Tab-separated table of C-alpha atoms and ligand atoms in Angstrom:
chain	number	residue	atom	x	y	z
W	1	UNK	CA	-115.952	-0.552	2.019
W	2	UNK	CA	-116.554	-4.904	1.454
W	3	UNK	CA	-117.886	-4.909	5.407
W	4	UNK	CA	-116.968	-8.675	6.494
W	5	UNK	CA	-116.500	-10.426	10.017
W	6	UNK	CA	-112.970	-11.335	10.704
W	7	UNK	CA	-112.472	-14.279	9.400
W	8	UNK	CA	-109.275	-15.310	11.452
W	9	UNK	CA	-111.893	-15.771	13.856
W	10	UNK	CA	-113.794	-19.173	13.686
W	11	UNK	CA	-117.429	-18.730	13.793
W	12	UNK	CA	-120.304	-21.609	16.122
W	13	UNK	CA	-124.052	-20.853	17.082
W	14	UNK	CA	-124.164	-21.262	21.050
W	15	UNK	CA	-127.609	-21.590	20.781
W	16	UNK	CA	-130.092	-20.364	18.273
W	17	UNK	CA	-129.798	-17.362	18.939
W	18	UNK	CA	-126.440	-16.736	20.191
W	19	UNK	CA	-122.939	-16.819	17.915
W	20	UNK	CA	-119.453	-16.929	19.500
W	21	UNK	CA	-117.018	-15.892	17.226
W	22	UNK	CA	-113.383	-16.702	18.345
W	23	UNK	CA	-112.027	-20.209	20.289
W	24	UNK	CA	-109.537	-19.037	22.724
W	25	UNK	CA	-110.297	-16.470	25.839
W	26	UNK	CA	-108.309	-13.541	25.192
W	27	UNK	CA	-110.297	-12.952	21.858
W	28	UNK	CA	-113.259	-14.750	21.652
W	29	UNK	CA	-116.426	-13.027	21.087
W	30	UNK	CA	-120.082	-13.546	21.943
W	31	UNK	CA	-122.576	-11.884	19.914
W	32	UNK	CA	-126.588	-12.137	20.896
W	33	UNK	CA	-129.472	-12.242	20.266
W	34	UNK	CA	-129.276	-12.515	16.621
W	35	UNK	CA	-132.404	-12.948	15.117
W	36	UNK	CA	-132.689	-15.237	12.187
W	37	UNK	CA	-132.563	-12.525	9.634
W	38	UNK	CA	-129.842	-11.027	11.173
W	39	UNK	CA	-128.008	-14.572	10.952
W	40	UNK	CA	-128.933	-14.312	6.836
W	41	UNK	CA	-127.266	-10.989	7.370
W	42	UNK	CA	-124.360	-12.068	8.991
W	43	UNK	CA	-123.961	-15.217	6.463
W	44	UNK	CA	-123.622	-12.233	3.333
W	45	UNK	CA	-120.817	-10.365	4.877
W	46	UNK	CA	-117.944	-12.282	3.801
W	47	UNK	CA	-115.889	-9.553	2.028
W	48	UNK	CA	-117.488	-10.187	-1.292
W	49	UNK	CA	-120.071	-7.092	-1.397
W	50	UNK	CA	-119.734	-3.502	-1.169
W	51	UNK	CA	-122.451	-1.550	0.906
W	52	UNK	CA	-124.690	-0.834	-1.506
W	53	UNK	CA	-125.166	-4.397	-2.509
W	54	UNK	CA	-125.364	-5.784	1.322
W	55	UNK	CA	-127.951	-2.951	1.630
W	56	UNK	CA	-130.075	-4.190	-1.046
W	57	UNK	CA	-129.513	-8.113	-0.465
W	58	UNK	CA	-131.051	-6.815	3.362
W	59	UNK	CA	-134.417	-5.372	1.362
W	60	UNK	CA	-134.415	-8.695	-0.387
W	61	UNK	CA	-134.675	-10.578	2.981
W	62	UNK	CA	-137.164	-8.506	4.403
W	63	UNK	CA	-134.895	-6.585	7.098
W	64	UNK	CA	-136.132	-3.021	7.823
W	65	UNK	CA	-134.391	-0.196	6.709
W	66	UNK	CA	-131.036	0.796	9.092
W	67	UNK	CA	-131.216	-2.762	9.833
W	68	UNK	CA	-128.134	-3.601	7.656
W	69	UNK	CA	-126.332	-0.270	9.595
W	70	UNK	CA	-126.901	-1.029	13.282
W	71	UNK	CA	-125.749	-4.394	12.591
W	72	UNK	CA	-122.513	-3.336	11.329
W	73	UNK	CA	-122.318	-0.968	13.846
W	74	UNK	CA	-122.691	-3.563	16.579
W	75	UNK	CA	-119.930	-5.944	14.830
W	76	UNK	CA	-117.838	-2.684	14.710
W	77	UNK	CA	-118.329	-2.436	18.735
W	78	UNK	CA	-117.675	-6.002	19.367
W	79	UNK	CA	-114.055	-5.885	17.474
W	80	UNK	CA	-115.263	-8.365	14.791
W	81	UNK	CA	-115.778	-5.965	11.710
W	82	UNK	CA	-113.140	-5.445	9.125
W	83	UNK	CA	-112.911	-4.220	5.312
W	84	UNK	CA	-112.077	-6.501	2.853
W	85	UNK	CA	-110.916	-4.152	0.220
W	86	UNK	CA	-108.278	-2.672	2.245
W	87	UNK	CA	-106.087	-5.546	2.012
W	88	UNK	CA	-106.300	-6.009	-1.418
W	89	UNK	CA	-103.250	-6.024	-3.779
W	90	UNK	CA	-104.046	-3.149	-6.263
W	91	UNK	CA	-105.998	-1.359	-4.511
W	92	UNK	CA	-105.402	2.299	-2.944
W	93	UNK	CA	-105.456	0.484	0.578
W	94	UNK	CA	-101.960	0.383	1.464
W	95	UNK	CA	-100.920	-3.044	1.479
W	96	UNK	CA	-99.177	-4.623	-1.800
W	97	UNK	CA	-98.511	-7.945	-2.795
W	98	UNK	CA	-95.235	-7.489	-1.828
W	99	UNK	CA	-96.916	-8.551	1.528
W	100	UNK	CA	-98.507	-11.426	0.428
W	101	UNK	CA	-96.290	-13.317	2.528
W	102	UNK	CA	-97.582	-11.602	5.865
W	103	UNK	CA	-101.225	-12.662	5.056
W	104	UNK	CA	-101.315	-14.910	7.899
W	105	UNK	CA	-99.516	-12.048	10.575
W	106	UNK	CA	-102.146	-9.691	9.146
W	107	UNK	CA	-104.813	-11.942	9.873
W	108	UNK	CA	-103.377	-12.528	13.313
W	109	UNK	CA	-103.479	-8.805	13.473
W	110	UNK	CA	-106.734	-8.724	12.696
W	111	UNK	CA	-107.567	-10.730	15.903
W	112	UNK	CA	-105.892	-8.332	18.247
W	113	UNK	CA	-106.866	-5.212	16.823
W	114	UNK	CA	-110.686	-4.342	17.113
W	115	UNK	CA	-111.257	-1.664	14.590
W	116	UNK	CA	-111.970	-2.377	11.160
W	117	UNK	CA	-108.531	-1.463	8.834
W	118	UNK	CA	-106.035	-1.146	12.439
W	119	UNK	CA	-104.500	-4.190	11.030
W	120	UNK	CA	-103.551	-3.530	7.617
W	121	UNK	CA	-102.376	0.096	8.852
W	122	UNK	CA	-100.287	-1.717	11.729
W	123	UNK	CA	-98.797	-3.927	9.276
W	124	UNK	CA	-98.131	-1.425	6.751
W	125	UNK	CA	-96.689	1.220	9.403
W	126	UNK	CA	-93.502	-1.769	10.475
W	127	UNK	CA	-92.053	-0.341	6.976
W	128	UNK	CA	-91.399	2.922	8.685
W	129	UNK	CA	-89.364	1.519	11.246
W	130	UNK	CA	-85.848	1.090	12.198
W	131	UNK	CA	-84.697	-1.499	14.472
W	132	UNK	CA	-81.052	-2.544	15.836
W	133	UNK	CA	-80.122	-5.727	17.204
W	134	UNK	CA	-77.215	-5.565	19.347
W	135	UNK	CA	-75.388	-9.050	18.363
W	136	UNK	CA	-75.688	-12.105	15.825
W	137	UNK	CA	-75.574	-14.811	17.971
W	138	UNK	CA	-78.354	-17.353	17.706
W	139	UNK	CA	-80.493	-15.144	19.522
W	140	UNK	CA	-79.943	-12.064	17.848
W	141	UNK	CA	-79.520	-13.888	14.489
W	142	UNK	CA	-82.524	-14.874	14.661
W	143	UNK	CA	-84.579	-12.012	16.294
W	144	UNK	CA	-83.091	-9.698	13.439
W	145	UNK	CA	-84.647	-12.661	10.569
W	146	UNK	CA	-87.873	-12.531	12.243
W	147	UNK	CA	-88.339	-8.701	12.420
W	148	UNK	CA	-87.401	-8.486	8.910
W	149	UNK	CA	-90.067	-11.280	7.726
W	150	UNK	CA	-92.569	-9.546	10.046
W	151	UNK	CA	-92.215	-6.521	7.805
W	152	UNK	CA	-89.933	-4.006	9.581
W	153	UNK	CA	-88.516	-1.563	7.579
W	154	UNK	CA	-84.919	-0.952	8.930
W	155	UNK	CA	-83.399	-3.653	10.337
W	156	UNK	CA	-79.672	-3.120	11.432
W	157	UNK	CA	-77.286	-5.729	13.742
W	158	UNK	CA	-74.254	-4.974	15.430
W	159	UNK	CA	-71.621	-7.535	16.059
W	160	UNK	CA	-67.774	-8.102	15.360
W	161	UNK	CA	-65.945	-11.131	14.442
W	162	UNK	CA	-66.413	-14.012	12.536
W	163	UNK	CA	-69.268	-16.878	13.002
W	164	UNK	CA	-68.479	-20.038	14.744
W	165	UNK	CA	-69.726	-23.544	13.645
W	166	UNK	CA	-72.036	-23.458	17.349
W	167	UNK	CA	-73.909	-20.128	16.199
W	168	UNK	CA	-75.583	-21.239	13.287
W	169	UNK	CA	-78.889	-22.082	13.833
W	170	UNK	CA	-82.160	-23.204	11.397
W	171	UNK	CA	-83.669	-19.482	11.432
W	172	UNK	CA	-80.426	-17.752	12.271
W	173	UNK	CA	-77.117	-18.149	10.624
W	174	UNK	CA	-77.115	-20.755	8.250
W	175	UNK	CA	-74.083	-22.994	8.423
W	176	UNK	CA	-72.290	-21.617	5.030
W	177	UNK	CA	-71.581	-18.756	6.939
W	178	UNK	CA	-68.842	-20.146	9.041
W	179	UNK	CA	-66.079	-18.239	8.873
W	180	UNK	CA	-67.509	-15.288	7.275
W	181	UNK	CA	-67.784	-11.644	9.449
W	182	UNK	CA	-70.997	-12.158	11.457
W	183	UNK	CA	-72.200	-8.544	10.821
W	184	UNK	CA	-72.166	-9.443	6.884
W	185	UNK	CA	-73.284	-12.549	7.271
W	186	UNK	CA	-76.071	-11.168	9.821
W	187	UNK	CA	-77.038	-8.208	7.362
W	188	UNK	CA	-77.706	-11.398	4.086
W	189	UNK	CA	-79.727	-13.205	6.733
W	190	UNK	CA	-82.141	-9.811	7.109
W	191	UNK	CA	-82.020	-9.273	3.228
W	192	UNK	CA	-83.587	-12.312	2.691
W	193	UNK	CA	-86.436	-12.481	4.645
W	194	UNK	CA	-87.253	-8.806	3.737
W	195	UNK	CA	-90.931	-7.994	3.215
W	196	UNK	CA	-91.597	-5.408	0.961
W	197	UNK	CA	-87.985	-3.721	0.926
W	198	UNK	CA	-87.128	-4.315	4.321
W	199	UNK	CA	-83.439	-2.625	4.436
W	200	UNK	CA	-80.766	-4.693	6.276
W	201	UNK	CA	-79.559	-0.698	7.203
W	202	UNK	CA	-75.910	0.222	7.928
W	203	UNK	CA	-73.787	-2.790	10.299
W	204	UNK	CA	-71.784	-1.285	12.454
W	205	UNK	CA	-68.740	-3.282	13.586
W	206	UNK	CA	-67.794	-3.754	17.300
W	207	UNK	CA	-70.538	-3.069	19.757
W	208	UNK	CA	-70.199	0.608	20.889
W	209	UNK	CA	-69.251	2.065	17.440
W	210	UNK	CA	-70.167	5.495	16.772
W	211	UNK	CA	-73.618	4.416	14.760
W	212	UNK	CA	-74.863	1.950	16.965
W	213	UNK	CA	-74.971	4.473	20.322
W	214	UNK	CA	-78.709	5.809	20.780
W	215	UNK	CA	-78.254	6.817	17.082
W	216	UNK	CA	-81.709	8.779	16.417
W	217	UNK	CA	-84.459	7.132	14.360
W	218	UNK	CA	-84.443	3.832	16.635
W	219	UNK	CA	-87.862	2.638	17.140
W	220	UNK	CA	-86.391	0.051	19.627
W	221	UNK	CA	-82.903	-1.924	20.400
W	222	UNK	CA	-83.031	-5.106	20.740
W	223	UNK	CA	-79.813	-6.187	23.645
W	224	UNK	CA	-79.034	-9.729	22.422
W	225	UNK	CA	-75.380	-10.389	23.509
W	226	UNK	CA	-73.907	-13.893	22.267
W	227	UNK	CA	-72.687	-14.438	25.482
W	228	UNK	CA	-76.256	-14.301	27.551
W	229	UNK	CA	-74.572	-12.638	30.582
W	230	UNK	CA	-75.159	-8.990	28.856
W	231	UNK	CA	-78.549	-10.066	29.059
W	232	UNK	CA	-78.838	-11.383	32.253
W	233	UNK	CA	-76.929	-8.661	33.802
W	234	UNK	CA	-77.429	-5.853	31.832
W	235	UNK	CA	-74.485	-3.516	31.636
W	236	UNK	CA	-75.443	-0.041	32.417
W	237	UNK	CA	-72.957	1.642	30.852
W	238	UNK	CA	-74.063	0.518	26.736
W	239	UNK	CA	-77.548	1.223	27.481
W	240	UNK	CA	-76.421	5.024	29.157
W	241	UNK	CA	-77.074	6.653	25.546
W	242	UNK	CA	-80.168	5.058	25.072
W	243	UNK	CA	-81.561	6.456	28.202
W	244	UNK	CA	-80.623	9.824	27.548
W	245	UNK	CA	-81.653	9.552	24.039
W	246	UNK	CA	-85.103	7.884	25.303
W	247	UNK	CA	-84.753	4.695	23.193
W	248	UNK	CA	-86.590	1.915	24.518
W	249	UNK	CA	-84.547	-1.386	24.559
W	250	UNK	CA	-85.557	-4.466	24.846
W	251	UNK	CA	-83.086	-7.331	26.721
W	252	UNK	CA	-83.150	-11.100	25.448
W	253	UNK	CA	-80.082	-14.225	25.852
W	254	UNK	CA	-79.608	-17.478	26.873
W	255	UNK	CA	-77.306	-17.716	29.747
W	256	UNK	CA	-75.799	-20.800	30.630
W	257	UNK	CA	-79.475	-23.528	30.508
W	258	UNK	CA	-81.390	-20.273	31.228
W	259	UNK	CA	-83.356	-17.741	29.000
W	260	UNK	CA	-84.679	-14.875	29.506
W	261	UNK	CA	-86.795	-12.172	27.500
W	262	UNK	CA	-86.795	-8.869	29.134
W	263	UNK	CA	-86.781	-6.214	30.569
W	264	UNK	CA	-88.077	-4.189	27.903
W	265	UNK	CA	-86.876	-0.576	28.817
W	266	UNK	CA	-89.029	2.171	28.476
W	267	UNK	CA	-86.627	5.051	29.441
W	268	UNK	CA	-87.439	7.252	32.592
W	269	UNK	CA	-90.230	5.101	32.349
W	270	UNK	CA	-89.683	1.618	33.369
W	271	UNK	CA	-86.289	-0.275	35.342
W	272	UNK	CA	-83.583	0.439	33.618
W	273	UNK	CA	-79.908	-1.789	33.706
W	274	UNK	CA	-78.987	1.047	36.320
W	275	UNK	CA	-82.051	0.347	38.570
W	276	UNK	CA	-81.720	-3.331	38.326
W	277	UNK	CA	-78.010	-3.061	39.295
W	278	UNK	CA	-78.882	-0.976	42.171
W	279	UNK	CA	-81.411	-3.194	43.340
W	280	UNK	CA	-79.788	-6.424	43.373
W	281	UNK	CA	-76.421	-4.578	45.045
W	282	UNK	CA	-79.046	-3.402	47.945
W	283	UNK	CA	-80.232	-6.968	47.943
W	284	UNK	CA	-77.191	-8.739	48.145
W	285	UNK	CA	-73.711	-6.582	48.984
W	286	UNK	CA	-71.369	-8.944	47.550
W	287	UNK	CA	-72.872	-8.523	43.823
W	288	UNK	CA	-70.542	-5.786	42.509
W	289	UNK	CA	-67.618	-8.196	43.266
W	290	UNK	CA	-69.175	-11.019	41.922
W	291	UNK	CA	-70.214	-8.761	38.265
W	292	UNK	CA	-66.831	-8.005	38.746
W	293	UNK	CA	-65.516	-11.133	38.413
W	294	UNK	CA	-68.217	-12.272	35.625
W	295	UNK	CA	-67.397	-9.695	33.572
W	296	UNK	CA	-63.694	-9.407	33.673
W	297	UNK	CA	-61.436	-10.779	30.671
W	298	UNK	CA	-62.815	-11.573	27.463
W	299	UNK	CA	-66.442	-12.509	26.226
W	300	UNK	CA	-66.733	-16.376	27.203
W	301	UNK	CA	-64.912	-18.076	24.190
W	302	UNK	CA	-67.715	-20.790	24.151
W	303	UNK	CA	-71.441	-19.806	25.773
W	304	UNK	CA	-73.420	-22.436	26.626
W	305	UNK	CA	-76.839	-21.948	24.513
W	306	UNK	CA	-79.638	-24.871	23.508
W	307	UNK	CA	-80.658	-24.697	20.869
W	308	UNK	CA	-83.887	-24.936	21.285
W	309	UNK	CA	-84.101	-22.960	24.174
W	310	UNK	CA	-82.277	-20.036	21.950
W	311	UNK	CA	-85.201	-20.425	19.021
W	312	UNK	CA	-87.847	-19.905	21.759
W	313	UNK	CA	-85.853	-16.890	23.592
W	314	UNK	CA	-85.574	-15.171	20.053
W	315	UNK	CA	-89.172	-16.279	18.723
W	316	UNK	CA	-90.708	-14.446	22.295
W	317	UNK	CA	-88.493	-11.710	21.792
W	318	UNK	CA	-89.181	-11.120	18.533
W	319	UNK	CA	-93.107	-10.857	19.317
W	320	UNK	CA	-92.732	-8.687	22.426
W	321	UNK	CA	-90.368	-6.420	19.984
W	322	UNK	CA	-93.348	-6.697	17.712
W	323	UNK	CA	-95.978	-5.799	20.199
W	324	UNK	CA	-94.215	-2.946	21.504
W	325	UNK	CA	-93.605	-1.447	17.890
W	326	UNK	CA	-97.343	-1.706	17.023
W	327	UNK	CA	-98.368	0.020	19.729
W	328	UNK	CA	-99.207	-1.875	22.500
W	329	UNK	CA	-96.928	-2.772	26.034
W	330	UNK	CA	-96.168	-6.273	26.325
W	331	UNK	CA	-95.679	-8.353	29.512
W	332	UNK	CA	-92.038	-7.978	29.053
W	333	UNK	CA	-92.618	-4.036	30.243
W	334	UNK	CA	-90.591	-4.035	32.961
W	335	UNK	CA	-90.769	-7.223	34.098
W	336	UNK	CA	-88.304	-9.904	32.796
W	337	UNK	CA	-89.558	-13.517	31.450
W	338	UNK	CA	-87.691	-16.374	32.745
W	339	UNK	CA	-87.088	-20.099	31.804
W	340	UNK	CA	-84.781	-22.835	32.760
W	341	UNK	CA	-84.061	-26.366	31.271
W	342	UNK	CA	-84.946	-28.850	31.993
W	343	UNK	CA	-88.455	-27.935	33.235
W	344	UNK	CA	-88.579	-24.685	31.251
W	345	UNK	CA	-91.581	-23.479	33.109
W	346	UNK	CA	-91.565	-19.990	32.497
W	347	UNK	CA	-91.699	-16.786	34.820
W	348	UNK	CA	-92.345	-13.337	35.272
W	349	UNK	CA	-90.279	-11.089	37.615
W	350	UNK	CA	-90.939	-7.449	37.971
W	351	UNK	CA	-88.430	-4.954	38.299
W	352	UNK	CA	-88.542	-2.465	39.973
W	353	UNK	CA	-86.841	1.232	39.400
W	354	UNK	CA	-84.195	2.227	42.094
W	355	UNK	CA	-84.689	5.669	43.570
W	356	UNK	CA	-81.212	6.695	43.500
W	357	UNK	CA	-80.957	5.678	39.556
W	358	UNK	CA	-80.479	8.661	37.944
W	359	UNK	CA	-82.872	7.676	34.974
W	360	UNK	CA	-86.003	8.934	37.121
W	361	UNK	CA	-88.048	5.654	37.024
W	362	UNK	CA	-88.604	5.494	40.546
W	363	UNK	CA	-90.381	8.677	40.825
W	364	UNK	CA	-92.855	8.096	37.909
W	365	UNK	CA	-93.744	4.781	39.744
W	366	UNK	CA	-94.231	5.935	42.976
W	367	UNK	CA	-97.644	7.125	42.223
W	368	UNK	CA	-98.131	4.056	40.399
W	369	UNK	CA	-96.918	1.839	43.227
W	370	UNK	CA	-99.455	3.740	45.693
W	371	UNK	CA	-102.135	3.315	43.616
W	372	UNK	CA	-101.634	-0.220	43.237
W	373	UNK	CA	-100.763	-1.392	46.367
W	374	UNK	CA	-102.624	-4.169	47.648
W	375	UNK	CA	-104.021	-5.073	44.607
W	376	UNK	CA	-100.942	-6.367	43.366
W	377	UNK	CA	-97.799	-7.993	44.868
W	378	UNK	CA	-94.458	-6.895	42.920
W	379	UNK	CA	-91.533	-9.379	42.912
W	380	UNK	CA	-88.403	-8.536	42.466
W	381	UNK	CA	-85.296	-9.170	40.485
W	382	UNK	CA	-83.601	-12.590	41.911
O	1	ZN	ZN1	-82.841	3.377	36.112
């Protein structure tokens, strides 16, 4: 092990005795006292020594034996230790210069992981994964490049037709591909951001093909219709097979001057389409006619979508994909993100699972729900 302190993390002495590592909130750290030798200490472990050598360069300034230890343990308890040599090209760690490019994610990593080598396993582990994105719109264009430059392994995206002039985007489609079948053109776009062999996996054709239905294997769908409404409203009836097959899916469009990222659906776990269909029916009686009427005749020849507004819907999507595949549950869990233009403030709703959806949210939440009421005040799907 080279033991060093994150270095993503910028390092300033609150006092003499007192080092913050970190400038924002959610991951700064404050480590005190530190003596002065332990600051000498602290100044050596930059990646560039093994143990043995730190050990020794501890003698040499006078520190007591275990001193160089209990140190590292305390960095190690604080989230601020990592190993230098596990990132190294060459080595037996497991990342390769292959991933040179993701230096700066791994890095970023680093910051929101605490122990030591999480990151670099993390990073490595996206190559085992297999992702679909569920149409090559700007959105989906565009969340499909960034999972494949983030390092996921498998990254697969549905669509039929050809690409219009208005779906090409800087970061999605770029405009040579005019004319040409969007799933092709989709699948070149993955290719070449690939980290490290990131497949651009099997396109189906149409939505609803045999291989894109719950196929097994999916670490996560990502739902991003070209015409937002799919998102908005999410159709119950595409995500069926994912419930019973206990894919999570994760919803994301622009809708008329509106975005929205979420809900990320954590089968039988979280609101599902189902629920949030339910819901707004019991909310509002007239809905089903109105769905009706949105979703009858073909896919809206000509979607309204800012550009802009697209590249942040598909850049927040992309990292609450991200979060969710490295482990963690991001704020999009049940809950859908919200923005309009022009103000683009955005919002949170929570959704809530309908008892009478047969996906069994609602009963896994009621004990939640007790537990948290009065802490918290849920809002609902508008
Ligand atoms: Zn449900």
């Amino acid at each position: 092990m080279h033991p060093m302190v994150k270095p993503a993390l910028r390092r300033a002495w609150r006092s003499l005795r007192c080092v913050q590592f970190g400038i924002t909130p959610a991951h700064a750290v404050v480590l005190s006292p530190v003596d002065a030798g332990t600051g000498d200490l602290l100044s050596l472990l930059d990646g560039t020594r093994g143990t043995e050598l730190l050990r020794a360069e501890a003698r040499t300034l006078g520190l007591p034996d275990g001193h160089l230890e209990a140190l590292l343990d305390r960095l190690a308890a604080a989230g601020l230790l990592a190993d230098a040599s596990a990132g190294r090209p060459g080595k037996s760690g497991v990342v390769d210069a292959a991933l040179d490019p993701l230096r700066a994610d791994l890095a970023s990593l680093s910051v929101v992981h605490r122990e030591p080598d999480r990151a670099v396993r993390k990073l490595a582990a996206r190559r085992a994964l297999r992702v679909q994105v569920r149409g090559a719109g700007r959105v989906g264009a565009m969340v499909a490049a960034l999972l494949s430059a983030a390092g996921v392994g498998t990254v697969e995206v549905l669509d039929s037709g050809r690409v219009e002039p208005w779906e090409t985007a800087p970061g999605g489609l770029p405009a040579e591909t005019v004319g040409e079948r969007r799933a092709a053109a989709a699948r070149r776009l993955v290719r070449r951001w690939a980290r490290g062999g990131t497949r651009a996996g099997p396109t189906g054709a149409a939505a609803g093909q045999g291989d894109g239905r719950g196929s097994p294997g999916l670490s996560l769908v990502v739902v991003t219709p070209r015409d937002g409404l799919g998102a908005y409203v999410p159709d119950p009836v595409p995500a069926g097979p994912w419930i019973t097959t206990g894919t999570p899916h994760l919803y994301a469009g622009v809708l008329e001057a509106t975005g929205t990222v979420g809900p990320l659906v954590l089968p039988g776990g979280t609101a599902c389409a189902h629920c949030l269909q339910e819901e707004l029916t019991d909310r509002d009686p007239v809905r089903p006619r109105l769905l009706a009427q949105w979703r009858s005749g073909a896919p809206h020849p000509l979607p309204a979508c800012d550009l802009s507004l697209a590249t942040a819907v598909a850049g927040l999507a992309a990292a609450h994909a991200l979060a969710f595949l490295d482990g963690d549950l991001p704020a999009s869990t049940g809950a859908r993100w919200e923005v309009s233009l022009p103000l683009l403030e955005w919002r949170a709703e929570r959704l809530r699972p309908h008892p009478d959806c047969p996906c069994g949210a609602a009963r896994g939440a009621e004990g939640e729900r007790a537990s948290a009421a009065g802490r918290t005040q849920d809002t609902m799907a508008g």
